[in-house]
CSV table of C-alpha atoms in Angstrom, one decimal:
chain,number,residue,atom,x,y,z
A,21,MET,CA,-37.8,-15.4,25.1
A,22,ARG,CA,-37.3,-14.3,28.7
A,23,LEU,CA,-34.5,-16.9,29.0
A,24,ILE,CA,-32.7,-15.6,25.9
A,25,GLY,CA,-33.1,-12.0,27.1
A,26,LEU,CA,-31.4,-12.9,30.5
A,27,LEU,CA,-28.5,-14.6,28.8
A,28,ILE,CA,-27.9,-11.7,26.4
A,29,ALA,CA,-28.1,-9.2,29.3
A,30,ALA,CA,-25.7,-11.3,31.4
A,31,LEU,CA,-23.1,-11.6,28.6
A,32,SER,CA,-23.3,-7.9,27.7
A,33,ILE,CA,-22.0,-7.0,31.2
A,34,LEU,CA,-19.3,-9.7,31.4
A,35,PRO,CA,-16.4,-8.0,33.2
A,36,GLY,CA,-12.7,-8.4,32.3
A,37,CYS,CA,-13.3,-9.3,28.6
A,38,PHE,CA,-10.6,-7.1,27.2
A,39,TRP,CA,-7.3,-6.2,28.8
A,40,GLY,CA,-5.1,-4.4,26.3
A,41,SER,CA,-4.7,-2.6,23.0
A,42,SER,CA,-3.6,-3.2,19.5
A,43,GLU,CA,-3.0,-0.9,16.6
A,44,ALA,CA,-1.9,-1.5,13.0
A,45,ASN,CA,-1.8,-0.2,9.5
A,46,VAL,CA,-4.0,-2.7,7.5
A,47,PHE,CA,-4.1,-2.7,3.7
A,48,PHE,CA,-6.7,-4.6,1.7
A,49,THR,CA,-6.0,-5.5,-1.9
A,50,VAL,CA,-9.1,-4.5,-3.8
A,51,SER,CA,-9.7,-4.9,-7.5
A,52,ALA,CA,-12.4,-5.3,-10.2
A,53,GLY,CA,-12.2,-9.0,-9.5
A,54,ASN,CA,-12.9,-9.1,-5.8
A,55,TYR,CA,-14.6,-5.8,-4.8
A,56,GLY,CA,-18.0,-7.6,-4.8
A,57,GLU,CA,-16.8,-9.9,-2.0
A,58,TYR,CA,-16.5,-7.0,0.4
A,59,GLU,CA,-20.1,-5.9,0.2
A,60,ASP,CA,-21.4,-5.2,3.8
A,61,LEU,CA,-17.9,-5.7,5.0
A,62,LEU,CA,-15.8,-2.8,3.6
A,63,TYR,CA,-18.7,-1.0,2.1
A,64,PRO,CA,-22.5,-0.9,2.7
A,65,GLN,CA,-25.0,-2.6,0.4
A,66,ASP,CA,-26.4,0.7,-0.8
A,67,ARG,CA,-23.0,1.7,-2.2
A,68,ALA,CA,-22.5,-1.5,-4.2
A,69,GLU,CA,-23.4,0.2,-7.5
A,70,ALA,CA,-21.0,3.0,-6.8
A,71,TRP,CA,-18.2,0.6,-6.2
A,72,GLY,CA,-19.1,-1.2,-9.4
A,73,ASP,CA,-18.8,2.1,-11.3
A,74,ILE,CA,-15.4,2.7,-9.7
A,75,PHE,CA,-13.8,-0.6,-10.4
A,76,GLU,CA,-15.4,-2.0,-13.5
A,77,GLY,CA,-14.3,-1.3,-17.1
A,78,ARG,CA,-10.7,-0.3,-16.2
A,79,PRO,CA,-8.1,-1.1,-18.9
A,80,SER,CA,-4.5,-1.9,-18.4
A,81,VAL,CA,-2.3,1.2,-18.8
A,82,CYS,CA,1.1,1.7,-20.3
A,83,ILE,CA,3.8,2.7,-17.8
A,84,ASP,CA,7.1,4.3,-18.9
A,85,GLY,CA,6.6,3.3,-22.6
A,86,ASP,CA,5.2,4.5,-25.9
A,87,ALA,CA,1.4,3.9,-25.6
A,88,ASP,CA,1.1,4.6,-29.4
A,89,ASN,CA,3.6,2.0,-30.3
A,90,GLY,CA,2.5,-1.1,-28.3
A,91,CYS,CA,4.0,0.3,-25.1
A,92,ALA,CA,7.5,0.0,-26.5
A,93,GLY,CA,10.1,0.5,-23.8
A,94,GLY,CA,7.5,0.1,-21.0
A,95,THR,CA,5.0,-2.3,-19.5
A,96,TYR,CA,1.3,-2.6,-19.2
A,97,GLU,CA,-0.1,-2.6,-15.7
A,98,ARG,CA,-3.6,-3.0,-14.2
A,99,SER,CA,-5.4,0.2,-13.4
A,100,ASP,CA,-8.1,-1.5,-11.3
A,101,LEU,CA,-5.8,-2.7,-8.5
A,102,LEU,CA,-5.1,-0.9,-5.3
A,103,GLU,CA,-4.4,-1.3,-1.6
A,104,LEU,CA,-7.1,0.3,0.6
A,105,PHE,CA,-5.8,1.5,4.0
A,106,VAL,CA,-8.0,0.7,7.0
A,107,PRO,CA,-6.7,2.0,10.4
A,108,TYR,CA,-6.7,-0.7,13.1
A,109,GLU,CA,-6.6,0.9,16.6
A,110,THR,CA,-8.6,-0.9,19.3
A,111,ASP,CA,-8.8,-1.5,23.0
A,112,ARG,CA,-10.8,-4.7,22.4
A,113,THR,CA,-7.7,-6.9,22.8
A,114,ARG,CA,-7.1,-9.9,24.9
A,115,ALA,CA,-4.2,-12.4,25.5
A,116,VAL,CA,-4.8,-15.8,27.0
A,117,ILE,CA,-2.8,-18.9,27.6
A,118,THR,CA,-4.7,-21.7,25.8
A,119,GLN,CA,-5.4,-25.1,27.2
A,120,LYS,CA,-2.4,-26.3,25.2
A,121,GLY,CA,-0.2,-23.7,26.9
A,122,ASP,CA,0.2,-21.4,23.9
A,123,LEU,CA,-0.1,-17.6,23.8
A,124,GLN,CA,-3.1,-16.3,21.8
A,125,ILE,CA,-3.6,-12.6,21.1
A,126,THR,CA,-7.0,-11.6,19.7
A,127,ALA,CA,-7.9,-8.1,18.7
A,128,HIS,CA,-11.3,-6.9,17.4
A,129,LEU,CA,-12.2,-3.8,15.5
A,130,LYS,CA,-15.5,-2.6,14.1
A,131,VAL,CA,-15.0,-1.6,10.5
A,132,GLY,CA,-17.3,1.4,10.8
A,133,ASP,CA,-15.1,2.7,13.6
A,134,ALA,CA,-12.1,2.5,11.4
A,135,TYR,CA,-13.8,4.6,8.7
A,136,SER,CA,-14.9,7.1,11.4
A,137,VAL,CA,-11.3,7.6,12.3
A,138,LEU,CA,-10.4,8.3,8.7
A,139,ALA,CA,-13.3,10.7,8.4
A,140,ALA,CA,-12.4,12.6,11.6
A,141,ASP,CA,-8.9,13.2,10.0
A,142,GLY,CA,-10.4,14.4,6.7
A,143,PHE,CA,-9.3,11.2,5.0
A,144,ASP,CA,-5.7,12.5,5.0
A,145,ASP,CA,-4.4,9.0,5.3
A,146,LEU,CA,-5.9,8.2,1.9
A,147,GLU,CA,-4.0,11.0,0.1
A,148,TYR,CA,-1.8,8.3,-1.4
A,149,LEU,CA,-4.8,7.2,-3.5
A,150,ASP,CA,-4.8,10.4,-5.6
A,151,THR,CA,-1.2,11.6,-5.4
A,152,ALA,CA,0.9,8.4,-5.8
A,153,ASP,CA,2.6,7.8,-9.1
A,154,ALA,CA,0.7,4.6,-9.8
A,155,PRO,CA,-1.8,3.3,-12.4
A,156,TYR,CA,-4.7,3.7,-10.0
A,157,SER,CA,-4.1,7.4,-9.4
A,158,ARG,CA,-4.6,8.7,-12.9
A,159,LEU,CA,-6.0,12.2,-13.1
A,160,GLY,CA,-8.9,12.4,-15.4
A,161,SER,CA,-11.9,14.7,-15.8
A,162,GLY,CA,-14.2,12.7,-13.5
A,163,CYS,CA,-15.4,9.4,-12.1
A,164,GLU,CA,-18.7,9.1,-13.9
A,165,PRO,CA,-19.0,5.7,-15.6
A,166,GLU,CA,-20.3,7.2,-18.8
A,167,LEU,CA,-16.9,8.8,-19.4
A,168,GLY,CA,-14.6,7.0,-21.7
A,169,SER,CA,-11.7,5.0,-20.2
A,170,GLU,CA,-9.2,7.7,-21.3
A,171,ASP,CA,-11.2,10.5,-19.5
A,172,ARG,CA,-12.0,8.8,-16.2
A,173,SER,CA,-10.0,9.4,-13.1
A,174,GLY,CA,-8.2,6.5,-11.6
A,175,VAL,CA,-9.8,4.0,-9.2
A,176,GLY,CA,-7.8,5.5,-6.3
A,177,ARG,CA,-9.0,9.0,-6.8
A,178,CYS,CA,-12.6,7.8,-7.3
A,179,LEU,CA,-12.6,5.5,-4.3
A,180,LYS,CA,-11.2,8.3,-2.1
A,181,ALA,CA,-14.0,10.6,-3.3
A,182,GLU,CA,-16.6,7.9,-2.6
A,183,LEU,CA,-15.5,7.5,1.0
A,184,SER,CA,-15.1,11.3,1.5
A,185,ASP,CA,-18.6,12.0,0.1
A,186,ASN,CA,-20.4,9.4,2.2
A,187,PRO,CA,-18.7,9.2,5.6
A,188,ARG,CA,-21.9,8.5,7.6
A,189,GLY,CA,-22.8,5.5,5.6
A,190,TYR,CA,-19.4,3.9,6.0
A,191,GLY,CA,-19.3,4.7,9.7
A,192,LYS,CA,-22.4,2.6,10.2
A,193,LEU,CA,-20.7,-0.6,9.1
A,194,THR,CA,-20.9,-3.1,12.0
A,195,GLU,CA,-18.7,-5.9,10.8
A,196,ASP,CA,-16.0,-7.1,13.1
A,197,LEU,CA,-12.4,-7.2,11.8
A,198,ARG,CA,-10.7,-9.8,14.0
A,199,LEU,CA,-7.0,-10.5,14.1
A,200,VAL,CA,-5.8,-13.6,15.9
A,201,ILE,CA,-2.1,-14.5,16.5
A,202,LEU,CA,-1.2,-17.8,18.2
A,203,VAL,CA,2.4,-18.1,19.4
A,204,ASN,CA,3.7,-21.6,20.1
A,205,LEU,CA,5.3,-21.8,23.5
A,206,PRO,CA,7.2,-25.1,23.8
A,207,GLY,CA,5.9,-27.4,26.4
A,208,GLU,CA,5.1,-31.0,27.4
A,209,ASP,CA,3.1,-31.8,24.2
A,210,ASP,CA,6.0,-30.6,22.0
A,211,VAL,CA,8.6,-33.1,23.1
A,212,ARG,CA,6.9,-36.4,22.3
A,213,SER,CA,8.6,-36.7,18.9
A,214,THR,CA,12.2,-37.7,18.5
A,215,TYR,CA,13.0,-34.5,16.8
A,216,CYS,CA,11.9,-32.4,19.8
A,217,GLN,CA,13.5,-34.4,22.6
A,218,ASP,CA,16.1,-31.7,23.4
A,219,TYR,CA,13.4,-29.1,24.0
A,220,PRO,CA,12.5,-28.1,27.5
A,221,ARG,CA,9.4,-29.9,28.9
A,222,GLU,CA,8.2,-26.7,30.6
A,223,PHE,CA,8.6,-23.3,29.1
A,224,GLU,CA,9.2,-20.1,31.0
A,225,SER,CA,9.5,-16.5,29.8
A,226,SER,CA,13.1,-16.4,31.0
A,227,ASP,CA,14.0,-19.1,28.4
A,228,TRP,CA,14.0,-16.4,25.8
A,229,THR,CA,15.8,-13.1,25.3
A,230,TYR,CA,13.7,-10.2,24.1
A,231,PRO,CA,13.1,-8.8,21.6
A,232,LEU,CA,12.7,-12.2,19.9
A,233,THR,CA,11.6,-12.6,16.3
A,234,ARG,CA,9.1,-15.4,15.6
A,235,LYS,CA,8.5,-16.5,12.1
A,236,VAL,CA,4.9,-16.9,10.9
A,237,ASN,CA,5.3,-20.1,9.0
A,238,TYR,CA,2.8,-22.5,10.4
A,239,SER,CA,2.4,-24.4,7.2
A,240,ALA,CA,6.1,-24.6,6.4
A,241,HIS,CA,8.2,-27.8,6.1
A,242,LEU,CA,11.7,-28.5,7.3
A,243,PRO,CA,14.6,-27.4,5.1
A,244,THR,CA,15.8,-29.9,2.5
A,245,GLU,CA,19.3,-30.9,1.4
A,246,ALA,CA,18.8,-29.0,-1.8
A,247,ASP,CA,17.8,-25.8,0.0
A,248,PRO,CA,19.2,-26.0,3.6
A,249,ASP,CA,18.9,-22.3,4.5
A,250,HIS,CA,15.2,-21.9,3.7
A,251,TYR,CA,11.9,-23.3,4.9
A,252,THR,CA,9.9,-24.8,2.1
A,253,ASP,CA,6.2,-24.2,1.4
A,254,SER,CA,3.4,-26.5,2.3
A,255,GLU,CA,3.4,-28.3,-1.0
A,256,GLY,CA,5.5,-31.4,-1.6
A,257,ASP,CA,6.4,-34.6,0.2
A,258,GLU,CA,8.7,-33.1,2.9
A,259,PRO,CA,7.5,-33.7,6.4
A,260,PRO,CA,5.9,-30.6,8.0
A,261,LEU,CA,7.6,-28.7,10.8
A,262,PRO,CA,7.3,-30.5,14.2
A,263,GLN,CA,5.2,-28.8,16.9
A,264,CYS,CA,8.3,-27.5,18.7
A,265,ASP,CA,9.5,-25.7,15.6
A,266,ILE,CA,6.1,-24.1,14.7
A,267,GLU,CA,6.6,-20.5,15.8
A,268,ALA,CA,3.4,-18.5,15.1
A,269,TYR,CA,0.1,-18.8,13.4
A,270,ALA,CA,-2.1,-15.8,12.5
A,271,SER,CA,-5.4,-15.2,10.8
A,272,VAL,CA,-7.7,-12.3,10.0
A,273,GLN,CA,-11.5,-12.8,9.8
A,274,LEU,CA,-13.8,-10.3,8.2
A,275,GLY,CA,-17.4,-11.6,8.2
A,276,PHE,CA,-17.5,-15.0,6.5
A,277,GLU,CA,-14.0,-14.6,5.0
A,278,VAL,CA,-10.9,-15.9,6.7
A,279,PHE,CA,-7.5,-14.8,5.6
A,280,THR,CA,-4.6,-16.9,6.7
A,281,ALA,CA,-1.0,-15.7,7.1
A,282,GLU,CA,1.5,-16.5,4.3
A,283,TYR,CA,4.4,-18.2,5.9
A,284,PHE,CA,7.5,-16.1,6.5
A,285,GLY,CA,7.0,-13.6,3.7
A,286,GLU,CA,6.6,-16.3,1.1
A,287,ASN,CA,5.3,-14.0,-1.7
A,288,ALA,CA,7.1,-10.8,-0.8
A,289,GLU,CA,9.2,-9.0,-3.3
A,290,ASP,CA,12.2,-9.7,-1.1
A,291,ASN,CA,12.4,-13.4,-1.0
A,292,SER,CA,15.8,-13.7,0.8
A,293,PHE,CA,14.2,-14.9,4.0
A,294,THR,CA,16.4,-17.5,5.6
A,295,ILE,CA,16.4,-19.4,8.8
A,296,ASP,CA,19.1,-17.2,10.3
A,297,ARG,CA,17.5,-13.9,9.3
A,298,THR,CA,16.1,-12.0,12.3
A,299,ASN,CA,15.3,-8.4,13.1
A,300,ASP,CA,18.0,-6.4,14.7
A,301,PRO,CA,17.0,-5.6,18.3
A,302,CYS,CA,16.0,-2.0,18.6
A,303,THR,CA,13.9,0.2,20.8
A,304,GLY,CA,11.9,3.4,20.4
A,305,SER,CA,11.7,5.5,17.3
A,306,ASP,CA,14.8,3.9,15.7
A,307,CYS,CA,12.9,0.7,15.1
A,308,GLY,CA,11.9,0.0,11.5
A,309,ASP,CA,9.0,-2.3,10.6
A,310,PRO,CA,9.5,-5.9,11.4
A,311,ILE,CA,10.4,-8.3,8.6
A,312,LEU,CA,7.5,-9.3,6.6
A,313,GLY,CA,6.1,-12.6,7.9
A,314,THR,CA,7.3,-12.2,11.4
A,315,LEU,CA,6.2,-11.4,14.9
A,316,GLU,CA,8.6,-9.7,17.3
A,317,LEU,CA,7.9,-10.4,20.9
A,318,GLU,CA,9.2,-7.5,22.9
A,319,ASP,CA,8.0,-8.5,26.3
A,320,LEU,CA,6.4,-11.6,27.9
A,321,VAL,CA,5.6,-12.5,31.4
A,322,LEU,CA,3.3,-15.6,31.9
A,323,PRO,CA,0.8,-16.1,34.7
A,324,GLY,CA,2.5,-17.7,37.7
A,325,GLU,CA,5.9,-16.0,37.0
A,326,ASP,CA,7.3,-13.0,38.9
A,327,GLY,CA,5.7,-9.8,37.8
A,328,SER,CA,2.4,-8.9,36.2
A,329,PRO,CA,1.5,-11.3,33.3
A,330,HIS,CA,2.0,-9.2,30.2
A,331,ALA,CA,2.7,-9.5,26.5
A,332,ALA,CA,3.8,-6.9,24.0
A,333,GLY,CA,5.1,-7.1,20.5
A,334,ARG,CA,5.1,-6.0,16.9
A,335,TYR,CA,4.3,-7.7,13.7
A,336,ARG,CA,4.2,-7.4,9.9
A,337,ILE,CA,2.2,-10.2,8.3
A,338,SER,CA,0.8,-10.8,4.8
A,339,PHE,CA,-2.5,-12.6,4.7
A,340,VAL,CA,-4.2,-14.4,1.8
A,341,SER,CA,-7.8,-15.5,1.3
A,342,ASP,CA,-8.2,-19.2,0.5
A,343,ARG,CA,-11.5,-18.6,-1.1
A,344,PHE,CA,-10.7,-15.8,-3.6
A,345,ALA,CA,-6.9,-15.5,-3.5
A,346,SER,CA,-7.0,-15.8,-7.3
A,347,LEU,CA,-9.1,-12.6,-7.3
A,348,ASP,CA,-6.5,-10.6,-5.4
A,349,GLY,CA,-7.8,-11.4,-1.9
A,350,ARG,CA,-4.9,-10.2,0.2
A,351,ILE,CA,-4.3,-8.2,3.4
A,352,GLU,CA,-1.1,-6.8,4.9
A,353,ALA,CA,-1.0,-5.8,8.5
A,354,ILE,CA,1.8,-3.9,10.2
A,355,GLY,CA,1.2,-3.2,13.9
A,356,SER,CA,1.7,-3.9,17.6
A,357,PHE,CA,-0.1,-5.2,20.7
A,358,ASP,CA,0.2,-4.5,24.4
A,359,THR,CA,-2.0,-6.5,26.8
A,360,LYS,CA,-2.3,-8.4,30.0
A,361,VAL,CA,-2.1,-12.2,29.8
A,362,ARG,CA,-4.6,-14.5,31.6
A,363,ARG,CA,-5.3,-18.1,31.6
A,364,ASP,CA,-8.1,-19.7,29.7
A,365,PRO,CA,-10.6,-20.3,31.1
A,366,GLU,CA,-9.7,-20.2,34.8
A,367,GLU,CA,-9.3,-16.5,35.1
A,368,LEU,CA,-12.3,-15.5,33.1
A,369,GLU,CA,-15.0,-14.2,35.4
A,370,GLU,CA,-18.3,-15.8,34.7
A,371,PRO,CA,-21.4,-13.7,35.1
A,372,ALA,CA,-24.2,-14.7,37.5
A,373,ARG,CA,-27.0,-16.4,35.6
A,374,GLN,CA,-30.6,-16.6,36.8
A,375,LEU,CA,-32.3,-19.1,34.6
A,376,ASP,CA,-36.1,-19.6,34.9
A,377,LEU,CA,-36.8,-23.1,33.9
A,378,ASP,CA,-40.4,-23.1,35.1
A,379,GLU,CA,-42.4,-25.7,33.2
A,380,ASP,CA,-45.2,-23.2,32.7
A,381,ASP,CA,-42.9,-21.2,30.5
A,382,GLY,CA,-42.1,-24.2,28.4
A,383,GLY,CA,-38.7,-25.0,30.1
A,384,LEU,CA,-35.8,-24.8,27.7
C-alpha cells in the first residue's frame, strides 16, 4: 500500500501536464431511448427516476397540421427528443507530436464543472429548451408524471427545471468528458504506397498555408467514377483512403462510451460536401462556424522549427456512438483550441520516484 501511495502522490504533482485551452459548444442528443445510458455521466444516479419521469411516455405530436384529422397538412414529430447543451471550456488541454509524427490534441472536462458553469449563469444557456418552437418545448400545466400526455409540459421545459432545481447534485458529477483530435501530418510512413509517392517525406508547418481546412473523414474511401466529387462512406468494396489522404480523426469519450466522428458531415442536412469545398479564410468576429465535419487549423508551429511550438484551430464535428447510435446516441461539438505543442514522450517531465522494494514489505 505504501508503494501505491507513493506512485499516486508522484503522479498527482506531475508538472507540465497541460499546456493550453479548449472551449466548445457541445450538444448531446438525448431521448426516451437513450437517456438511461447517461446515468452517472450526464446525471447522478439519485436523479435517474426523475429523468425517467421526464422522458418516458412521450407521444409524437402533430406539427403544422390538423391534429383532429390525422394531422392533415402537417407531420408527426417525436416529443421526447432534444439536444442538451453542455459547455466545454477547459485549461486541461495538451498537444503532442505522436511517435508516428502526427499532431494529437486532447482536452478534458469534468462534467460537473460544466453544470456548475450553467448554474452560475442561472441556466440562461438552456433557455432554448423552453422557448424554442419545437415539439420538446410544449407548454403544459406541469411536469408531474401522473399528468396526462396532453397536460404535461415538454421534455425541454421539464429537463431545464430538473437541472435548475438540483444544481449541487449535478455539480458533483466527476466523469471526464474527453475530446481527442488526431491530425495526420504527412511524413516518411505515408509515402510507402504508390499512391503517395509524390508527397513530401518530411513535413514542415511551412508546407501549408493557414487557415487550412482538414476534413474529418478517417473512415472514408477514395472517390469513385460514378461520384468523382465526393468521398464515399466506409461501406462497400472501394479501397480506403491511403494514409497520406487521411486528414483528421476525432473521438469523444464519456465514461465507458466512445463517440466517433462522422466523416465530413456525412449525416448533415446539408449533404453537398465535396472534395473542393473548404472554409473561406477569415479572422476575428467575421468568422462563421466551420463546415460540419471539418477542423480548421489556424496556426501550427512544430517542435524544432523557428518560433514557439504552437497549435490553434477551430472545429465543428458530429459524433455518433457505435454502441447505441440506433437509440439517438449523437454529439455535436463546435469549438476551438489553443495550445503549446510538445513531443511525446521526450519532452514530458517524469516525476522523481522513490520506490521501496524492501523484501520485508512484500516487495512488489
